[in-house]
Amino acid sequence: SAGRYYTIRKKSDGALWLWGSNEYSQLGDGTETNANVPIQENSLSSNWNSISAGNVQSMATKDDGTLWGWGSAERVLGRDNARSGPTQEFTEGTEWSKVSSTSGHIMVIDKDNTLWGWGDSTHGEVGNGSYQHRRYHPVQIVK
C-alpha cells in the first residue's frame, strides 16, 4: 500500500514491512526516523490481514477482525498525538475485514460485507449523505 511518502508491505507470513517517511511514526517502529530500506513494524505481529497507508497514518486489520492504527490520525480518529506503534481502534465488537485509509477519511468493510466510513466528509467523501467536517466514529454506509 502506497501512502504519502511511505509504503507498507504485508509479506506472505503476515508480517508488515514499512519504509519511507516516518515523521509522524507511521512506520510503526517506535521512532520518527525515516527508513530508506524496509523495516519490520515494531510489534512483530504476523497475523495482519488488510493494510492501508494513508497520509501520515497507517491502518490495518488482523485475522481476528480487530482494527489497528498508528501514526498521526487527528483528522480521521480524533487524536492529536502520534501513536508510535499499532494501537487497537474501535473495540465495540465489530469484526473488520478490509480497510482503506486516505489523508482525511477511512473506509472499512466488516465480516458481514457492510461498508463503514468516518473522518472528514467536507465534500461528501464518507458517503453517508452528510457534509460533516469530521466524524470520529464509524457510520454504516452500505450493507
Coordinates of N, CA, C and O in Angstrom, one line a residue:
S1 N 0.8 -1.2 0.0 CA 0.0 0.0 0.0 C 0.9 1.2 0.0 O 1.8 1.3 0.8
A2 N 0.7 2.1 -0.9 CA 1.5 3.3 -1.0 C 0.8 4.5 -0.4 O -0.4 4.8 -0.7
G3 N 1.4 5.1 0.6 CA 0.9 6.3 1.3 C 1.6 7.5 0.8 O 2.3 7.5 -0.2
R4 N 1.5 8.6 1.6 CA 2.1 9.8 1.3 C 3.6 9.8 1.8 O 3.8 9.8 3.0
Y5 N 4.5 9.6 0.9 CA 5.9 9.5 1.2 C 6.4 8.2 2.0 O 7.4 8.2 2.5
Y6 N 5.5 7.2 2.0 CA 5.9 5.9 2.7 C 5.1 4.8 2.1 O 4.1 5.0 1.4
T7 N 5.6 3.6 2.4 CA 4.9 2.4 1.8 C 4.8 1.3 2.9 O 5.7 1.2 3.8
I8 N 3.8 0.5 2.8 CA 3.6 -0.7 3.7 C 3.5 -1.9 2.8 O 2.8 -1.9 1.8
R9 N 4.2 -3.0 3.2 CA 4.0 -4.2 2.5 C 3.7 -5.3 3.5 O 4.4 -5.4 4.6
K10 N 2.7 -6.2 3.2 CA 2.5 -7.3 4.0 C 3.1 -8.5 3.3 O 2.7 -8.8 2.2
K11 N 4.0 -9.2 4.0 CA 4.6 -10.4 3.4 C 3.7 -11.6 3.6 O 2.7 -11.6 4.3
S12 N 4.0 -12.7 2.9 CA 3.2 -13.9 2.9 C 3.0 -14.5 4.3 O 2.1 -15.2 4.5
D13 N 4.0 -14.2 5.2 CA 3.9 -14.7 6.5 C 3.0 -13.8 7.4 O 2.8 -14.1 8.6
G14 N 2.4 -12.7 6.9 CA 1.6 -11.8 7.6 C 2.3 -10.7 8.3 O 1.6 -9.8 8.9
A15 N 3.6 -10.6 8.3 CA 4.3 -9.6 8.9 C 4.3 -8.3 8.0 O 4.2 -8.4 6.8
L16 N 4.4 -7.1 8.7 CA 4.4 -5.9 8.0 C 5.8 -5.3 7.9 O 6.5 -5.3 8.9
W17 N 6.1 -4.8 6.7 CA 7.4 -4.1 6.5 C 7.0 -2.7 5.9 O 6.2 -2.6 5.0
L18 N 7.7 -1.7 6.4 CA 7.4 -0.3 6.0 C 8.7 0.4 5.7 O 9.7 0.1 6.3
W19 N 8.6 1.5 4.9 CA 9.8 2.3 4.6 C 9.3 3.6 4.0 O 8.2 3.8 3.6
G20 N 10.2 4.6 4.1 CA 9.9 6.0 3.7 C 9.9 6.9 4.8 O 10.6 6.7 5.9
S21 N 9.1 8.0 4.7 CA 8.9 9.0 5.7 C 8.4 8.4 7.0 O 7.4 7.6 7.0
N22 N 8.9 8.9 8.1 CA 8.4 8.4 9.4 C 8.2 9.6 10.4 O 8.3 9.5 11.6
E23 N 8.0 10.8 9.8 CA 7.8 12.0 10.6 C 6.8 11.9 11.7 O 6.9 12.5 12.7
Y24 N 5.7 11.1 11.4 CA 4.6 11.0 12.4 C 4.5 9.6 12.9 O 3.4 9.2 13.3
S25 N 5.6 8.8 12.9 CA 5.6 7.5 13.4 C 4.8 6.5 12.6 O 4.3 5.5 13.1
Q26 N 4.5 6.8 11.4 CA 3.6 6.0 10.6 C 4.3 4.7 10.1 O 3.6 3.8 9.6
L27 N 5.6 4.5 10.4 CA 6.2 3.2 10.1 C 6.1 2.2 11.2 O 6.4 1.0 11.1
G28 N 5.6 2.6 12.4 CA 5.3 1.7 13.5 C 6.4 1.1 14.2 O 6.3 0.0 14.8
D29 N 7.6 1.7 14.1 CA 8.8 1.1 14.7 C 9.2 1.8 16.0 O 10.2 1.5 16.6
G30 N 8.3 2.7 16.5 CA 8.6 3.3 17.8 C 9.5 4.6 17.7 O 9.8 5.1 18.7
T31 N 9.8 5.0 16.4 CA 10.7 6.1 16.2 C 10.0 7.1 15.3 O 8.9 6.9 14.8
E32 N 10.7 8.2 15.0 CA 10.3 9.1 13.9 C 11.4 9.3 12.9 O 11.6 10.3 12.3
T33 N 12.2 8.2 12.8 CA 13.4 8.2 11.9 C 12.9 7.6 10.5 O 12.4 6.5 10.5
N34 N 13.2 8.3 9.5 CA 12.9 7.8 8.1 C 13.7 6.6 7.8 O 14.8 6.3 8.4
A35 N 13.2 5.7 6.9 CA 13.9 4.5 6.6 C 13.9 4.4 5.0 O 12.9 4.4 4.4
N36 N 15.1 4.2 4.5 CA 15.2 4.1 3.0 C 15.3 2.6 2.6 O 15.6 2.4 1.4
V37 N 15.2 1.7 3.6 CA 15.0 0.3 3.3 C 13.9 -0.2 4.2 O 13.6 0.4 5.2
P38 N 13.2 -1.3 3.8 CA 12.1 -1.8 4.6 C 12.6 -2.2 6.0 O 13.6 -2.8 6.2
I39 N 11.7 -1.8 7.0 CA 11.9 -2.2 8.4 C 10.6 -2.9 8.9 O 9.5 -2.6 8.4
Q40 N 10.7 -3.9 9.8 CA 9.6 -4.5 10.3 C 8.9 -3.7 11.3 O 9.5 -3.1 12.2
E41 N 7.6 -3.7 11.2 CA 6.7 -3.0 12.2 C 7.0 -3.5 13.6 O 7.3 -4.7 13.8
N42 N 7.0 -2.6 14.6 CA 7.5 -2.9 15.9 C 6.9 -4.0 16.7 O 7.6 -4.6 17.5
S43 N 5.6 -4.3 16.5 CA 5.0 -5.3 17.4 C 5.4 -6.7 16.9 O 5.2 -7.7 17.7
L44 N 6.0 -6.8 15.8 CA 6.4 -8.1 15.2 C 5.3 -9.1 15.1 O 5.5 -10.3 15.0
S45 N 4.1 -8.6 15.0 CA 2.9 -9.5 14.8 C 3.0 -10.1 13.4 O 3.5 -9.5 12.5
S46 N 2.4 -11.3 13.3 CA 2.4 -11.9 12.0 C 1.0 -12.3 11.5 O 0.8 -13.1 10.7
N47 N 0.0 -11.7 12.2 CA -1.4 -12.0 11.8 C -2.2 -10.9 11.2 O -3.4 -10.7 11.4
W48 N -1.5 -10.0 10.4 CA -2.1 -8.9 9.8 C -2.9 -9.4 8.6 O -2.5 -10.3 7.9
N49 N -4.0 -8.7 8.3 CA -4.9 -9.2 7.2 C -4.9 -8.1 6.1 O -4.3 -8.3 5.0
S50 N -5.5 -7.0 6.3 CA -5.6 -5.9 5.3 C -4.8 -4.7 5.8 O -4.8 -4.4 7.0
I51 N -4.2 -4.0 4.9 CA -3.3 -2.9 5.3 C -3.7 -1.7 4.4 O -4.1 -1.8 3.3
S52 N -3.4 -0.5 5.0 CA -3.6 0.7 4.2 C -2.7 1.8 4.7 O -2.7 2.2 5.9
A53 N -1.9 2.4 3.8 CA -1.1 3.5 4.1 C -1.8 4.8 3.8 O -2.3 4.9 2.6
G54 N -2.0 5.7 4.7 CA -2.7 6.9 4.5 C -1.8 8.1 4.2 O -0.7 7.9 3.6
N55 N -2.2 9.2 4.7 CA -1.3 10.4 4.5 C -0.2 10.3 5.5 O 1.0 10.2 5.2
V56 N -0.5 10.4 6.8 CA 0.5 10.2 7.9 C 0.0 9.2 8.9 O 0.5 9.2 10.1
Q57 N -0.9 8.4 8.6 CA -1.3 7.3 9.5 C -1.4 6.0 8.7 O -1.7 6.0 7.5
S58 N -1.2 4.9 9.4 CA -1.3 3.6 8.9 C -2.5 2.9 9.6 O -2.7 3.1 10.8
M59 N -3.2 2.1 8.8 CA -4.3 1.3 9.4 C -4.2 -0.1 8.9 O -3.7 -0.4 7.8
A60 N -4.6 -1.0 9.7 CA -4.6 -2.5 9.3 C -5.6 -3.2 10.1 O -6.0 -2.8 11.2
T61 N -6.0 -4.3 9.6 CA -6.9 -5.3 10.3 C -6.0 -6.5 10.5 O -5.1 -6.8 9.8
K62 N -6.4 -7.2 11.6 CA -5.8 -8.5 11.9 C -6.8 -9.7 11.5 O -8.0 -9.4 11.3
D63 N -6.2 -10.9 11.5 CA -7.0 -12.0 11.2 C -8.2 -12.2 12.1 O -9.2 -12.8 11.7
D64 N -8.1 -11.7 13.4 CA -9.2 -11.9 14.3 C -10.3 -10.8 14.2 O -11.2 -10.7 15.0
G65 N -10.1 -9.9 13.2 CA -11.2 -8.9 12.9 C -10.9 -7.6 13.7 O -11.8 -6.7 13.5
T66 N -9.8 -7.4 14.4 CA -9.6 -6.2 15.1 C -9.0 -5.2 14.1 O -8.3 -5.5 13.1
L67 N -9.2 -3.9 14.4 CA -8.7 -2.8 13.6 C -7.6 -2.0 14.4 O -7.8 -1.8 15.5
W68 N -6.5 -1.7 13.7 CA -5.4 -1.1 14.4 C -4.9 0.1 13.6 O -5.0 0.2 12.3
G69 N -4.4 1.2 14.3 CA -3.9 2.4 13.6 C -2.7 2.9 14.4 O -2.5 2.6 15.5
W70 N -1.8 3.6 13.6 CA -0.7 4.2 14.2 C -0.2 5.3 13.3 O -0.7 5.5 12.2
G71 N 0.6 6.2 13.8 CA 1.0 7.4 13.2 C 0.1 8.5 13.7 O -0.5 8.5 14.8
S72 N 0.0 9.6 12.9 CA -0.9 10.7 13.3 C -2.2 10.7 12.6 O -2.2 10.8 11.4
A73 N -3.3 10.5 13.3 CA -4.6 10.3 12.7 C -5.6 11.3 13.3 O -6.7 11.0 13.5
E74 N -5.2 12.5 13.5 CA -6.1 13.5 14.1 C -7.3 13.7 13.3 O -8.4 13.8 13.8
R75 N -7.1 13.8 11.9 CA -8.3 14.1 11.1 C -9.2 12.9 11.0 O -10.4 13.1 10.7
V76 N -8.8 11.7 11.2 CA -9.6 10.6 11.0 C -10.0 9.9 12.3 O -11.1 9.2 12.3
L77 N -9.2 10.0 13.3 CA -9.5 9.3 14.5 C -9.7 10.2 15.7 O -10.0 9.8 16.8
G78 N -9.5 11.5 15.5 CA -9.8 12.5 16.6 C -8.7 12.6 17.6 O -9.0 13.1 18.7
R79 N -7.5 12.1 17.4 CA -6.5 12.2 18.4 C -5.4 13.1 17.8 O -5.1 13.1 16.6
D80 N -4.8 13.9 18.7 CA -3.8 14.9 18.2 C -2.4 14.5 18.5 O -1.5 15.2 18.2
N81 N -2.2 13.3 19.0 CA -0.8 12.8 19.2 C -0.5 11.6 18.4 O -1.4 10.8 18.2
A82 N 0.7 11.5 17.9 CA 1.0 10.3 17.0 C 1.2 9.1 17.9 O 1.7 9.1 19.0
R83 N 0.7 7.9 17.4 CA 0.9 6.6 18.0 C 2.1 6.0 17.4 O 2.2 5.8 16.2
S84 N 3.1 5.7 18.2 CA 4.4 5.2 17.6 C 4.3 3.7 17.2 O 5.2 3.2 16.6
G85 N 3.3 3.0 17.5 CA 3.1 1.6 17.1 C 1.6 1.3 17.0 O 0.8 2.1 17.4
P86 N 1.3 0.1 16.5 CA -0.1 -0.3 16.4 C -0.9 -0.2 17.7 O -0.5 -0.6 18.7
T87 N -2.1 0.5 17.6 CA -3.0 0.7 18.7 C -4.4 0.2 18.2 O -4.8 0.7 17.2
Q88 N -5.0 -0.6 19.0 CA -6.4 -1.1 18.6 C -7.4 0.0 18.6 O -7.4 0.8 19.5
E89 N -8.2 0.1 17.5 CA -9.2 1.2 17.4 C -10.6 0.5 17.4 O -10.8 -0.6 16.9
F90 N -11.6 1.2 17.9 CA -13.0 0.8 17.9 C -13.2 -0.6 18.3 O -13.3 -1.5 17.5
T91 N -13.2 -0.8 19.6 CA -13.3 -2.2 20.1 C -14.7 -2.6 20.5 O -14.9 -3.5 21.3
E92 N -15.7 -2.0 19.8 CA -17.1 -2.2 20.2 C -17.6 -3.6 19.7 O -18.8 -3.8 19.8
G93 N -16.8 -4.5 19.2 CA -17.3 -5.8 18.9 C -17.4 -6.1 17.4 O -17.6 -7.2 17.0
T94 N -17.3 -5.0 16.5 CA -17.3 -5.3 15.1 C -16.1 -6.0 14.6 O -15.0 -5.6 15.1
E95 N -16.2 -6.9 13.7 CA -15.1 -7.6 13.2 C -14.8 -7.0 11.8 O -15.7 -7.2 10.9
W96 N -13.7 -6.4 11.6 CA -13.3 -5.7 10.4 C -12.6 -6.7 9.5 O -11.7 -7.4 10.0
S97 N -12.8 -6.6 8.2 CA -12.0 -7.5 7.3 C -11.1 -6.7 6.3 O -10.1 -7.2 6.0
K98 N -11.5 -5.5 5.8 CA -10.7 -4.7 4.9 C -10.7 -3.3 5.3 O -11.7 -2.8 5.9
V99 N -9.6 -2.6 5.1 CA -9.5 -1.2 5.4 C -8.8 -0.4 4.3 O -7.9 -0.9 3.6
S100 N -9.3 0.8 4.1 CA -8.6 1.8 3.1 C -8.6 3.1 3.8 O -9.6 3.6 4.3
S101 N -7.4 3.7 3.8 CA -7.2 5.0 4.5 C -6.6 6.0 3.6 O -5.8 5.7 2.8
T102 N -7.1 7.3 3.7 CA -6.6 8.4 2.9 C -6.1 9.5 3.9 O -6.0 9.2 5.1
S103 N -5.9 10.6 3.4 CA -5.4 11.7 4.2 C -6.5 12.2 5.2 O -6.2 12.7 6.3
G104 N -7.8 12.0 4.8 CA -8.8 12.6 5.6 C -9.9 11.6 6.1 O -10.7 12.0 7.0
H105 N -10.1 10.5 5.5 CA -11.1 9.6 5.9 C -10.7 8.1 5.7 O -9.7 7.8 5.1
I106 N -11.5 7.3 6.4 CA -11.2 5.8 6.4 C -12.5 5.1 6.0 O -13.6 5.4 6.4
M107 N -12.3 4.1 5.2 CA -13.4 3.2 4.8 C -13.0 1.8 5.3 O -11.9 1.4 5.1
V108 N -14.0 1.0 5.9 CA -13.7 -0.3 6.3 C -14.9 -1.2 5.9 O -16.0 -0.7 5.8
I109 N -14.6 -2.5 5.7 CA -15.7 -3.5 5.4 C -15.6 -4.4 6.6 O -14.6 -4.9 7.0
D110 N -16.8 -4.8 7.1 CA -16.9 -5.7 8.2 C -17.1 -7.1 7.7 O -17.2 -7.4 6.5
K111 N -17.1 -8.1 8.6 CA -17.2 -9.5 8.2 C -18.5 -9.8 7.5 O -18.6 -10.8 6.8
D112 N -19.5 -9.0 7.7 CA -20.8 -9.2 7.1 C -20.9 -8.4 5.7 O -21.9 -8.3 5.1
N113 N -19.7 -7.9 5.3 CA -19.6 -7.2 4.0 C -20.3 -5.9 4.0 O -20.8 -5.4 3.0
T114 N -20.5 -5.3 5.2 CA -21.1 -4.0 5.3 C -20.0 -2.9 5.3 O -18.9 -3.1 5.9
L115 N -20.2 -1.8 4.5 CA -19.3 -0.8 4.4 C -19.5 0.3 5.4 O -20.6 0.7 5.7
W116 N -18.4 0.7 6.1 CA -18.5 1.8 7.1 C -17.4 2.8 6.8 O -16.4 2.6 6.1
G117 N -17.7 4.1 7.2 CA -16.7 5.1 7.0 C -16.7 6.2 8.1 O -17.7 6.3 8.8
W118 N -15.7 6.9 8.2 CA -15.6 8.0 9.1 C -14.4 8.9 8.7 O -13.6 8.6 7.9
G119 N -14.3 10.1 9.4 CA -13.3 11.1 9.1 C -13.9 12.3 8.5 O -15.0 12.7 8.7
D120 N -13.1 13.0 7.7 CA -13.5 14.2 7.1 C -14.4 13.9 5.9 O -14.1 13.2 5.0
S121 N -15.6 14.5 5.9 CA -16.6 14.4 4.8 C -17.0 15.7 4.3 O -18.2 15.9 3.9
T122 N -16.1 16.7 4.3 CA -16.4 18.0 3.8 C -17.0 18.0 2.4 O -17.9 18.8 2.1
H123 N -16.6 17.1 1.6 CA -17.1 17.0 0.2 C -18.0 15.8 0.0 O -18.2 15.4 -1.1
G124 N -18.4 15.2 1.1 CA -19.3 14.0 1.0 C -18.6 12.7 0.8 O -19.2 11.7 0.5
E125 N -17.2 12.7 1.0 CA -16.4 11.5 0.7 C -16.7 10.3 1.6 O -16.4 9.2 1.2
V126 N -17.3 10.5 2.7 CA -17.6 9.3 3.6 C -18.8 8.6 3.0 O -18.9 7.3 3.1
G127 N -19.7 9.3 2.3 CA -20.8 8.6 1.6 C -22.1 8.4 2.4 O -22.9 7.6 2.0
N128 N -22.2 9.0 3.6 CA -23.4 8.8 4.4 C -24.4 9.9 4.2 O -25.4 10.1 5.0
G129 N -24.3 10.8 3.1 CA -25.2 11.8 2.9 C -25.0 13.1 3.6 O -25.7 14.0 3.6
S130 N -23.9 13.2 4.3 CA -23.5 14.3 5.2 C -22.3 15.0 4.6 O -21.4 14.4 4.0
Y131 N -22.2 16.3 4.9 CA -21.0 17.1 4.6 C -20.4 17.5 5.9 O -19.8 18.6 6.0
Q132 N -20.4 16.6 6.9 CA -19.9 16.9 8.2 C -18.3 17.0 8.1 O -17.7 16.1 7.5
H133 N -17.8 18.0 8.8 CA -16.3 18.2 8.7 C -15.6 17.0 9.2 O -14.7 16.5 8.5
R134 N -15.9 16.6 10.4 CA -15.2 15.4 11.0 C -16.1 14.5 11.8 O -16.9 15.0 12.6
R135 N -16.0 13.2 11.5 CA -16.7 12.2 12.3 C -15.7 11.2 12.8 O -14.9 10.7 12.0
Y136 N -15.6 11.0 14.1 CA -14.5 10.2 14.6 C -14.9 8.8 15.0 O -14.2 8.1 15.5
H137 N -16.1 8.4 14.6 CA -16.6 7.0 14.8 C -17.2 6.5 13.6 O -17.8 7.2 12.8
P138 N -17.1 5.2 13.3 CA -17.7 4.6 12.1 C -19.2 4.8 12.0 O -19.9 4.7 13.0
V139 N -19.6 5.1 10.8 CA -21.0 5.1 10.4 C -21.3 4.2 9.3 O -20.5 4.1 8.4
Q140 N -22.4 3.4 9.4 CA -22.7 2.5 8.3 C -23.1 3.2 7.0 O -23.9 4.1 7.0
I141 N -22.5 2.8 5.9 CA -22.8 3.4 4.6 C -23.7 2.5 3.8 O -24.7 2.8 3.4
V142 N -23.2 1.2 3.5 CA -23.9 0.3 2.7 C -23.8 -1.1 3.3 O -22.8 -1.5 3.7
K143 N -24.9 -1.8 3.3 CA -24.9 -3.2 3.7 C -24.9 -4.1 2.6 O -25.4 -3.9 1.5

